[in-house]
mmCIF file of C-alpha atoms in Angstrom:
data_model
loop_
_atom_site.group_PDB
_atom_site.id
_atom_site.type_symbol
_atom_site.label_atom_id
_atom_site.label_comp_id
_atom_site.label_asym_id
_atom_site.label_seq_id
_atom_site.Cartn_x
_atom_site.Cartn_y
_atom_site.Cartn_z
ATOM 1 C CA UNK A 1 0.000 0.000 0.000
ATOM 2 C CA UNK A 2 1.193 3.505 -0.706
ATOM 3 C CA UNK A 3 2.028 5.625 2.279
ATOM 4 C CA UNK A 4 1.346 9.311 2.693
ATOM 5 C CA UNK A 5 2.415 11.145 -0.439
ATOM 6 C CA UNK A 6 3.684 14.701 -0.367
ATOM 7 C CA UNK A 7 4.751 17.049 -3.113
ATOM 8 C CA UNK A 8 6.973 18.747 -3.885
ATOM 9 C CA UNK A 9 9.769 17.082 -1.921
ATOM 10 C CA UNK A 10 11.886 20.204 -2.120
ATOM 11 C CA UNK A 11 10.928 23.814 -2.750
ATOM 12 C CA UNK A 12 13.155 26.847 -3.015
ATOM 13 C CA UNK A 13 11.430 30.161 -3.421
ATOM 14 C CA UNK A 14 11.961 33.827 -2.864
ATOM 15 C CA UNK A 15 10.473 35.862 -0.078
ATOM 16 C CA UNK A 16 7.039 37.119 -0.965
ATOM 17 C CA UNK A 17 6.148 34.254 -3.268
ATOM 18 C CA UNK A 18 3.220 31.923 -2.737
ATOM 19 C CA UNK A 19 4.035 28.349 -1.776
ATOM 20 C CA UNK A 20 1.614 25.431 -1.991
ATOM 21 C CA UNK A 21 2.382 22.093 -0.408
ATOM 22 C CA UNK A 22 0.324 19.023 -1.249
ATOM 23 C CA UNK A 23 -0.567 15.864 0.596
ATOM 24 C CA UNK A 24 -2.366 12.644 -0.240
ATOM 25 C CA UNK A 25 -3.194 10.678 2.918
ATOM 26 C CA UNK A 26 -3.314 6.913 3.151
ATOM 27 C CA UNK A 27 -6.535 5.592 1.678
ATOM 28 C CA UNK A 28 -9.122 4.946 4.385
ATOM 29 C CA UNK A 29 -7.558 7.302 6.906
ATOM 30 C CA UNK A 30 -9.907 10.017 8.108
ATOM 31 C CA UNK A 31 -7.520 12.174 10.135
ATOM 32 C CA UNK A 32 -4.911 14.408 8.563
ATOM 33 C CA UNK A 33 -2.267 16.502 10.253
ATOM 34 C CA UNK A 34 0.161 19.138 8.989
ATOM 35 C CA UNK A 35 3.376 19.562 11.002
ATOM 36 C CA UNK A 36 6.385 21.819 10.705
ATOM 37 C CA UNK A 37 9.836 20.768 11.900
ATOM 38 C CA UNK A 38 12.756 23.088 12.596
ATOM 39 C CA UNK A 39 15.919 22.663 14.600
ATOM 40 C CA UNK A 40 14.869 25.375 17.017
ATOM 41 C CA UNK A 41 11.262 24.341 17.671
ATOM 42 C CA UNK A 42 11.146 20.648 16.796
ATOM 43 C CA UNK A 43 7.907 19.184 15.470
ATOM 44 C CA UNK A 44 4.899 21.496 15.758
ATOM 45 C CA UNK A 45 1.325 20.676 14.833
ATOM 46 C CA UNK A 46 -0.056 23.301 12.473
ATOM 47 C CA UNK A 47 -3.544 22.014 11.740
ATOM 48 C CA UNK A 48 -5.663 18.896 12.172
ATOM 49 C CA UNK A 49 -8.498 17.736 9.908
ATOM 50 C CA UNK A 50 -11.003 15.036 10.725
ATOM 51 C CA UNK A 51 -13.299 13.777 7.976
ATOM 52 C CA UNK A 52 -12.088 16.691 5.803
ATOM 53 C CA UNK A 53 -13.150 19.283 8.387
ATOM 54 C CA UNK A 54 -10.553 21.492 10.117
ATOM 55 C CA UNK A 55 -10.822 20.735 13.810
ATOM 56 C CA UNK A 56 -7.859 22.568 15.262
ATOM 57 C CA UNK A 57 -5.880 25.259 13.473
ATOM 58 C CA UNK A 58 -4.448 26.849 16.607
ATOM 59 C CA UNK A 59 -0.945 25.937 15.496
ATOM 60 C CA UNK A 60 -1.134 27.871 12.254
ATOM 61 C CA UNK A 61 1.404 30.618 12.880
ATOM 62 C CA UNK A 62 -0.180 33.508 11.027
ATOM 63 C CA UNK A 63 -2.813 34.493 8.526
ATOM 64 C CA UNK A 64 -0.209 33.908 5.854
ATOM 65 C CA UNK A 65 -0.792 30.199 6.376
ATOM 66 C CA UNK A 66 -3.925 28.454 5.169
ATOM 67 C CA UNK A 67 -4.883 24.818 4.700
ATOM 68 C CA UNK A 68 -7.677 23.056 2.866
ATOM 69 C CA UNK A 69 -8.927 19.538 2.524
ATOM 70 C CA UNK A 70 -11.448 19.478 -0.337
ATOM 71 C CA UNK A 71 -11.836 15.699 -0.211
ATOM 72 C CA UNK A 72 -10.645 12.658 1.669
ATOM 73 C CA UNK A 73 -7.653 12.103 -0.569
ATOM 74 C CA UNK A 74 -6.115 15.541 -0.868
ATOM 75 C CA UNK A 75 -4.978 18.442 1.272
ATOM 76 C CA UNK A 76 -2.979 21.592 0.660
ATOM 77 C CA UNK A 77 -1.008 23.925 2.886
ATOM 78 C CA UNK A 78 -0.459 27.366 1.413
ATOM 79 C CA UNK A 79 1.872 30.118 2.543
ATOM 80 C CA UNK A 80 1.257 33.532 1.029
ATOM 81 C CA UNK A 81 3.425 35.555 1.141
ATOM 82 C CA UNK A 82 6.329 33.374 2.205
ATOM 83 C CA UNK A 83 9.091 34.656 4.487
ATOM 84 C CA UNK A 84 12.587 33.315 5.231
ATOM 85 C CA UNK A 85 11.483 32.238 8.724
ATOM 86 C CA UNK A 86 9.036 29.820 7.102
ATOM 87 C CA UNK A 87 11.985 27.705 5.977
ATOM 88 C CA UNK A 88 11.450 24.272 7.517
ATOM 89 C CA UNK A 89 10.431 20.722 6.747
ATOM 90 C CA UNK A 90 6.669 20.379 6.462
ATOM 91 C CA UNK A 91 5.221 16.950 7.168
ATOM 92 C CA UNK A 92 1.771 15.651 6.483
ATOM 93 C CA UNK A 93 0.541 12.707 8.561
ATOM 94 C CA UNK A 94 -2.620 10.650 8.448
ATOM 95 C CA UNK A 95 -4.359 8.305 10.852
ATOM 96 C CA UNK A 96 -7.448 6.182 11.089
ATOM 97 C CA UNK A 97 -9.534 7.313 14.029
ATOM 98 C CA UNK A 98 -10.181 4.539 16.478
ATOM 99 C CA UNK A 99 -7.557 2.134 15.140
ATOM 100 C CA UNK A 100 -4.903 2.976 17.706
ATOM 101 C CA UNK A 101 -4.609 6.269 15.895
ATOM 102 C CA UNK A 102 -1.013 5.715 14.908
ATOM 103 C CA UNK A 103 0.015 8.643 12.765
ATOM 104 C CA UNK A 104 1.842 7.809 9.566
ATOM 105 C CA UNK A 105 4.053 10.562 8.245
ATOM 106 C CA UNK A 106 4.777 11.468 4.666
ATOM 107 C CA UNK A 107 8.348 12.077 3.491
ATOM 108 C CA UNK A 108 8.013 15.821 4.026
ATOM 109 C CA UNK A 109 8.588 18.922 1.926
ATOM 110 C CA UNK A 110 11.818 20.788 2.541
ATOM 111 C CA UNK A 111 11.064 24.458 2.066
ATOM 112 C CA UNK A 112 13.715 27.128 1.726
ATOM 113 C CA UNK A 113 12.600 30.726 1.432
ATOM 114 C CA UNK A 114 15.366 33.061 0.336
ATOM 115 C CA UNK B 1 8.227 24.248 30.510
ATOM 116 C CA UNK B 2 8.048 22.000 27.457
ATOM 117 C CA UNK B 3 5.437 19.244 27.490
ATOM 118 C CA UNK B 4 8.001 16.591 26.654
ATOM 119 C CA UNK B 5 11.675 16.925 27.466
ATOM 120 C CA UNK B 6 14.486 14.697 26.294
ATOM 121 C CA UNK B 7 18.234 14.599 26.674
ATOM 122 C CA UNK B 8 19.358 15.531 23.167
ATOM 123 C CA UNK B 9 22.510 13.427 23.404
ATOM 124 C CA UNK B 10 24.285 12.493 21.302
ATOM 125 C CA UNK B 11 24.851 9.035 22.677
ATOM 126 C CA UNK B 12 27.831 7.542 20.884
ATOM 127 C CA UNK B 13 28.112 3.825 21.504
ATOM 128 C CA UNK B 14 30.011 0.908 19.942
ATOM 129 C CA UNK B 15 28.199 -1.873 18.153
ATOM 130 C CA UNK B 16 26.850 -4.424 20.568
ATOM 131 C CA UNK B 17 26.559 -1.987 23.451
ATOM 132 C CA UNK B 18 23.435 -1.216 25.418
ATOM 133 C CA UNK B 19 22.157 2.341 25.392
ATOM 134 C CA UNK B 20 19.292 3.772 27.401
ATOM 135 C CA UNK B 21 17.715 7.175 27.663
ATOM 136 C CA UNK B 22 14.646 8.799 29.165
ATOM 137 C CA UNK B 23 12.160 11.492 28.579
ATOM 138 C CA UNK B 24 9.880 13.330 30.983
ATOM 139 C CA UNK B 25 6.415 14.704 30.359
ATOM 140 C CA UNK B 26 4.567 17.448 32.169
ATOM 141 C CA UNK B 27 0.906 16.552 31.713
ATOM 142 C CA UNK B 28 -0.114 13.988 34.308
ATOM 143 C CA UNK B 29 -3.320 13.356 32.364
ATOM 144 C CA UNK B 30 -1.397 11.974 29.380
ATOM 145 C CA UNK B 31 -2.791 8.649 28.304
ATOM 146 C CA UNK B 32 -0.688 7.174 25.526
ATOM 147 C CA UNK B 33 3.029 7.054 25.024
ATOM 148 C CA UNK B 34 5.215 6.211 22.068
ATOM 149 C CA UNK B 35 8.725 6.168 20.768
ATOM 150 C CA UNK B 36 9.180 7.305 17.191
ATOM 151 C CA UNK B 37 12.381 6.985 15.234
ATOM 152 C CA UNK B 38 13.588 9.592 12.762
ATOM 153 C CA UNK B 39 16.495 8.969 10.442
ATOM 154 C CA UNK B 40 18.469 11.875 9.055
ATOM 155 C CA UNK B 41 16.408 13.807 6.510
ATOM 156 C CA UNK B 42 13.539 11.342 6.787
ATOM 157 C CA UNK B 43 10.099 11.339 8.351
ATOM 158 C CA UNK B 44 9.320 10.128 11.884
ATOM 159 C CA UNK B 45 8.186 6.516 12.073
ATOM 160 C CA UNK B 46 6.551 4.714 14.955
ATOM 161 C CA UNK B 47 9.065 2.490 16.719
ATOM 162 C CA UNK B 48 6.842 1.208 19.500
ATOM 163 C CA UNK B 49 4.053 2.091 21.843
ATOM 164 C CA UNK B 50 4.811 2.190 25.553
ATOM 165 C CA UNK B 51 2.527 0.316 27.906
ATOM 166 C CA UNK B 52 2.142 0.740 31.643
ATOM 167 C CA UNK B 53 3.655 -2.629 32.416
ATOM 168 C CA UNK B 54 6.620 -2.055 30.112
ATOM 169 C CA UNK B 55 7.102 -3.843 26.850
ATOM 170 C CA UNK B 56 9.740 -5.278 24.574
ATOM 171 C CA UNK B 57 10.064 -5.424 20.843
ATOM 172 C CA UNK B 58 13.114 -7.421 19.954
ATOM 173 C CA UNK B 59 16.153 -5.533 21.184
ATOM 174 C CA UNK B 60 14.081 -2.554 22.290
ATOM 175 C CA UNK B 61 12.548 -2.229 25.754
ATOM 176 C CA UNK B 62 10.272 0.629 26.776
ATOM 177 C CA UNK B 63 9.224 1.496 30.297
ATOM 178 C CA UNK B 64 6.682 3.943 31.663
ATOM 179 C CA UNK B 65 6.734 5.433 35.143
ATOM 180 C CA UNK B 66 3.508 7.347 35.623
ATOM 181 C CA UNK B 67 4.304 8.430 39.170
ATOM 182 C CA UNK B 68 7.490 10.164 38.085
ATOM 183 C CA UNK B 69 6.160 10.979 34.623
ATOM 184 C CA UNK B 70 8.993 9.567 32.653
ATOM 185 C CA UNK B 71 9.425 7.105 29.809
ATOM 186 C CA UNK B 72 12.544 5.186 28.954
ATOM 187 C CA UNK B 73 13.906 3.331 25.964
ATOM 188 C CA UNK B 74 16.667 0.769 26.126
ATOM 189 C CA UNK B 75 18.400 -0.667 23.089
ATOM 190 C CA UNK B 76 20.340 -3.896 23.575
ATOM 191 C CA UNK B 77 23.036 -5.251 21.286
ATOM 192 C CA UNK B 78 22.976 -2.027 19.285
ATOM 193 C CA UNK B 79 23.486 -2.171 15.517
ATOM 194 C CA UNK B 80 24.840 0.415 13.132
ATOM 195 C CA UNK B 81 21.319 0.686 11.743
ATOM 196 C CA UNK B 82 20.035 1.871 15.126
ATOM 197 C CA UNK B 83 21.738 5.222 14.540
ATOM 198 C CA UNK B 84 18.900 7.718 14.460
ATOM 199 C CA UNK B 85 17.054 10.311 16.492
ATOM 200 C CA UNK B 86 14.506 8.843 18.873
ATOM 201 C CA UNK B 87 11.459 10.986 19.568
ATOM 202 C CA UNK B 88 9.475 10.593 22.761
ATOM 203 C CA UNK B 89 5.790 11.181 22.037
ATOM 204 C CA UNK B 90 2.935 11.703 24.478
ATOM 205 C CA UNK B 91 -0.778 11.811 23.753
ATOM 206 C CA UNK B 92 -3.614 13.089 25.885
ATOM 207 C CA UNK B 93 -7.221 12.047 25.541
ATOM 208 C CA UNK B 94 -7.572 13.790 22.213
ATOM 209 C CA UNK B 95 -5.811 13.649 18.877
ATOM 210 C CA UNK B 96 -2.749 15.714 19.729
ATOM 211 C CA UNK B 97 0.696 14.207 19.873
ATOM 212 C CA UNK B 98 3.342 16.117 21.817
ATOM 213 C CA UNK B 99 6.832 15.413 20.529
ATOM 214 C CA UNK B 100 10.076 15.706 22.378
ATOM 215 C CA UNK B 101 13.000 17.280 20.577
ATOM 216 C CA UNK B 102 14.640 13.877 20.194
ATOM 217 C CA UNK B 103 17.648 11.961 21.467
ATOM 218 C CA UNK B 104 20.364 11.288 18.922
ATOM 219 C CA UNK B 105 22.036 7.890 19.018
ATOM 220 C CA UNK B 106 25.109 7.086 16.954
ATOM 221 C CA UNK B 107 26.343 3.499 16.863
ATOM 222 C CA UNK B 108 29.926 3.140 15.689
ATOM 223 C CA UNK B 109 31.642 0.091 14.242
#
């Protein structure tokens, strides 16, 4: 079975540009999480969706960040405008509610904002 | 105070050695506990859950001490492939996982 799929794997952009990160969760999973990982702050939860509905977006750092989940098999995280301090690895994870709720992480998107 | 605190290491050990490290958590209401493993430039992957009575998975042994709010991981007969960062993860009664910053283990030949 395919795991969580993320694209792009790497992104280099200039400050002020829009960045869109994409995630395809594992089929049958109904929970989706977006995380950000940096050396300074470790892994931080940005937003959590359950059954395509955003449940908790308290970790989204600013209005520049937005996330959508239009259907059960696709989610996006958008940063507009991007800033150098947004440089990080962004992970998407999915889980099946009630089945131990182990979160399975995608390979991540390494974002560098110049 | 961070929710989950870990000794960052690094722990440098020779092949075949035993290495052990702990993490502490601040929320006494935490209900589930895990160790995740993260290789360099890779995603975190579940290594094992941690149960109240302690549990083993091959060369890995996890212990939970609820009274002192700490979790431990012990690796016996360490292999080169055990070199990684080990993340202590704590879950409350909701969906949120709280991650420690990780303990780096390097196994040398």
